[in-house]
Amino acid sequence: MPQGGCLCGDVRISYDGEPAMQATCHCADCRKITGSTYSTNVIIPGPAFSLVSGSPSQFKKTADSGKEITSHFCSKCGSTLWRDGASFGDAKVVKVGVMDDKSIVDAAKPAAELFSGGRINWVAKTEGAGQLDGMPPS
């Protein structure tokens, strides 16, 4: 069962099975919550996801889709661990960099790049990944 957590260790998560999808996202929100040029995510079906310990804080906003999205983060160290919302059904969009085992990150090569039009011009496309201008159809 893969496990991960925030930088300070207060919030811990895990999931069973394999991710439903791997994707990078180039939207402005993902740039801001990661402090980087994009986010790399594994999409975990809701029933397979577990909050192991801690009480993450939440930040809700209206996404580009017009639907509310919630970021779950550690109030102590600020690490965003996952996001969820109506666009994802019961799935959790886990920021793969919070996973403990580097092999989980290695295996998270994206099958899709979301909001690819927002890609920073010096960031290369991921070979073989689908290029979407927004979210995948639900």
Short mmCIF file of C-alpha atoms in Angstrom, two decimals:
data_model
loop_
_atom_site.label_atom_id
_atom_site.label_comp_id
_atom_site.label_asym_id
_atom_site.label_seq_id
_atom_site.Cartn_x
_atom_site.Cartn_y
_atom_site.Cartn_z
CA MET A 1 0.00 0.00 0.00
CA PRO A 2 1.77 3.19 -1.14
CA GLN A 3 2.03 5.88 1.52
CA GLY A 4 2.98 9.51 1.48
CA GLY A 5 2.84 12.63 3.56
CA CYS A 6 3.56 16.29 3.92
CA LEU A 7 7.00 17.78 4.52
CA CYS A 8 6.66 17.91 8.32
CA GLY A 9 5.01 14.47 8.55
CA ASP A 10 1.82 15.56 10.32
CA VAL A 11 -0.53 14.52 7.49
CA ARG A 12 -0.18 11.01 6.06
CA ILE A 13 -2.09 9.37 3.20
CA SER A 14 -2.16 5.99 1.46
CA TYR A 15 -4.00 4.20 -1.31
CA ASP A 16 -4.72 0.66 -2.46
CA GLY A 17 -4.20 -0.62 -5.97
CA GLU A 18 -3.07 1.26 -9.02
CA PRO A 19 -3.87 4.85 -9.98
CA ALA A 20 -6.75 5.26 -12.43
CA MET A 21 -4.64 7.77 -14.36
CA GLN A 22 -1.44 9.79 -14.27
CA ALA A 23 -1.49 13.38 -15.49
CA THR A 24 0.41 16.61 -15.37
CA CYS A 25 -1.52 19.85 -15.17
CA HIS A 26 -0.37 23.18 -16.54
CA CYS A 27 -3.23 25.34 -15.19
CA ALA A 28 -2.44 28.48 -13.21
CA ASP A 29 -3.89 26.97 -10.01
CA CYS A 30 -1.52 23.99 -10.18
CA ARG A 31 1.45 26.26 -10.79
CA LYS A 32 0.53 28.28 -7.72
CA ILE A 33 -0.17 25.39 -5.33
CA THR A 34 3.06 23.62 -6.31
CA GLY A 35 5.24 26.71 -6.61
CA SER A 36 6.52 25.16 -9.84
CA THR A 37 5.80 25.12 -13.57
CA TYR A 38 3.14 22.34 -13.38
CA SER A 39 1.87 19.58 -11.11
CA THR A 40 2.31 15.84 -11.54
CA ASN A 41 -0.64 13.83 -10.26
CA VAL A 42 -1.96 10.33 -9.79
CA ILE A 43 -5.73 9.98 -9.81
CA ILE A 44 -6.88 7.57 -7.11
CA PRO A 45 -10.43 6.18 -6.94
CA GLY A 46 -12.12 7.48 -3.79
CA PRO A 47 -12.65 4.09 -2.10
CA ALA A 48 -8.94 3.26 -2.52
CA PHE A 49 -7.74 6.49 -0.85
CA SER A 50 -7.13 6.83 2.91
CA LEU A 51 -6.21 9.68 5.18
CA VAL A 52 -3.90 7.81 7.58
CA SER A 53 -3.19 10.56 10.09
CA GLY A 54 -3.48 14.26 10.66
CA SER A 55 -6.15 16.82 9.94
CA PRO A 56 -5.42 18.63 6.69
CA SER A 57 -6.70 22.12 6.12
CA GLN A 58 -8.82 22.86 3.07
CA PHE A 59 -8.96 25.66 0.55
CA LYS A 60 -11.95 25.77 -1.81
CA LYS A 61 -12.28 27.79 -4.99
CA THR A 62 -14.09 27.80 -8.29
CA ALA A 63 -11.89 26.17 -10.92
CA ASP A 64 -11.70 27.06 -14.61
CA SER A 65 -14.41 24.43 -15.20
CA GLY A 66 -16.81 26.54 -13.12
CA LYS A 67 -16.96 23.75 -10.51
CA GLU A 68 -15.64 23.95 -6.97
CA ILE A 69 -12.30 22.26 -6.29
CA THR A 70 -10.79 21.67 -2.84
CA SER A 71 -7.09 21.58 -2.02
CA HIS A 72 -6.13 19.55 1.06
CA PHE A 73 -2.90 20.71 2.68
CA CYS A 74 -0.95 20.62 5.92
CA SER A 75 -1.56 23.75 7.98
CA LYS A 76 1.88 23.41 9.60
CA CYS A 77 4.21 23.05 6.58
CA GLY A 78 1.88 24.06 3.72
CA SER A 79 2.32 20.94 1.56
CA THR A 80 -0.65 20.29 -0.73
CA LEU A 81 -1.30 16.53 -0.70
CA TRP A 82 -4.41 16.14 -2.83
CA ARG A 83 -7.33 17.90 -4.49
CA ASP A 84 -10.89 16.79 -5.09
CA GLY A 85 -14.16 18.15 -6.37
CA ALA A 86 -17.16 17.58 -8.61
CA SER A 87 -15.01 17.36 -11.76
CA PHE A 88 -13.34 14.23 -10.36
CA GLY A 89 -16.33 12.35 -8.92
CA ASP A 90 -15.12 10.54 -5.79
CA ALA A 91 -11.49 10.39 -7.03
CA LYS A 92 -8.61 12.12 -5.30
CA VAL A 93 -5.97 13.94 -7.34
CA VAL A 94 -2.82 13.15 -5.37
CA LYS A 95 0.28 15.28 -5.87
CA VAL A 96 2.69 12.44 -6.62
CA GLY A 97 5.68 14.24 -5.09
CA VAL A 98 4.23 13.62 -1.60
CA MET A 99 4.60 9.84 -1.98
CA ASP A 100 7.40 8.29 0.11
CA ASP A 101 8.62 5.68 -2.36
CA LYS A 102 10.50 7.17 -5.32
CA SER A 103 9.39 4.21 -7.46
CA ILE A 104 5.79 5.53 -7.21
CA VAL A 105 6.99 8.84 -8.64
CA ASP A 106 9.06 7.04 -11.29
CA ALA A 107 5.95 5.10 -12.37
CA ALA A 108 3.81 8.24 -12.61
CA LYS A 109 4.81 9.17 -16.16
CA PRO A 110 1.77 11.08 -17.36
CA ALA A 111 -0.66 9.60 -19.84
CA ALA A 112 -2.14 13.08 -20.30
CA GLU A 113 -1.16 16.70 -19.95
CA LEU A 114 -4.08 18.87 -18.87
CA PHE A 115 -4.40 22.56 -19.77
CA SER A 116 -1.52 21.97 -22.18
CA GLY A 117 -2.05 25.43 -23.69
CA GLY A 118 -0.84 26.84 -20.36
CA ARG A 119 2.47 24.94 -20.53
CA ILE A 120 5.44 27.20 -19.86
CA ASN A 121 7.27 27.61 -23.17
CA TRP A 122 10.54 26.04 -22.00
CA VAL A 123 8.82 22.92 -20.56
CA ALA A 124 8.83 20.08 -23.09
CA LYS A 125 5.78 17.97 -23.90
CA THR A 126 5.79 14.52 -22.33
CA GLU A 127 6.39 12.03 -25.14
CA GLY A 128 3.34 9.85 -25.69
CA ALA A 129 1.05 11.83 -23.37
CA GLY A 130 -2.30 13.08 -24.67
CA GLN A 131 -2.52 16.86 -24.90
CA LEU A 132 -5.77 18.34 -23.56
CA ASP A 133 -6.76 22.00 -23.43
CA GLY A 134 -8.70 21.45 -20.20
CA MET A 135 -9.97 18.62 -18.05
CA PRO A 136 -10.74 15.22 -19.59
CA PRO A 137 -14.43 14.65 -20.32
CA SER A 138 -16.23 13.14 -17.34
#
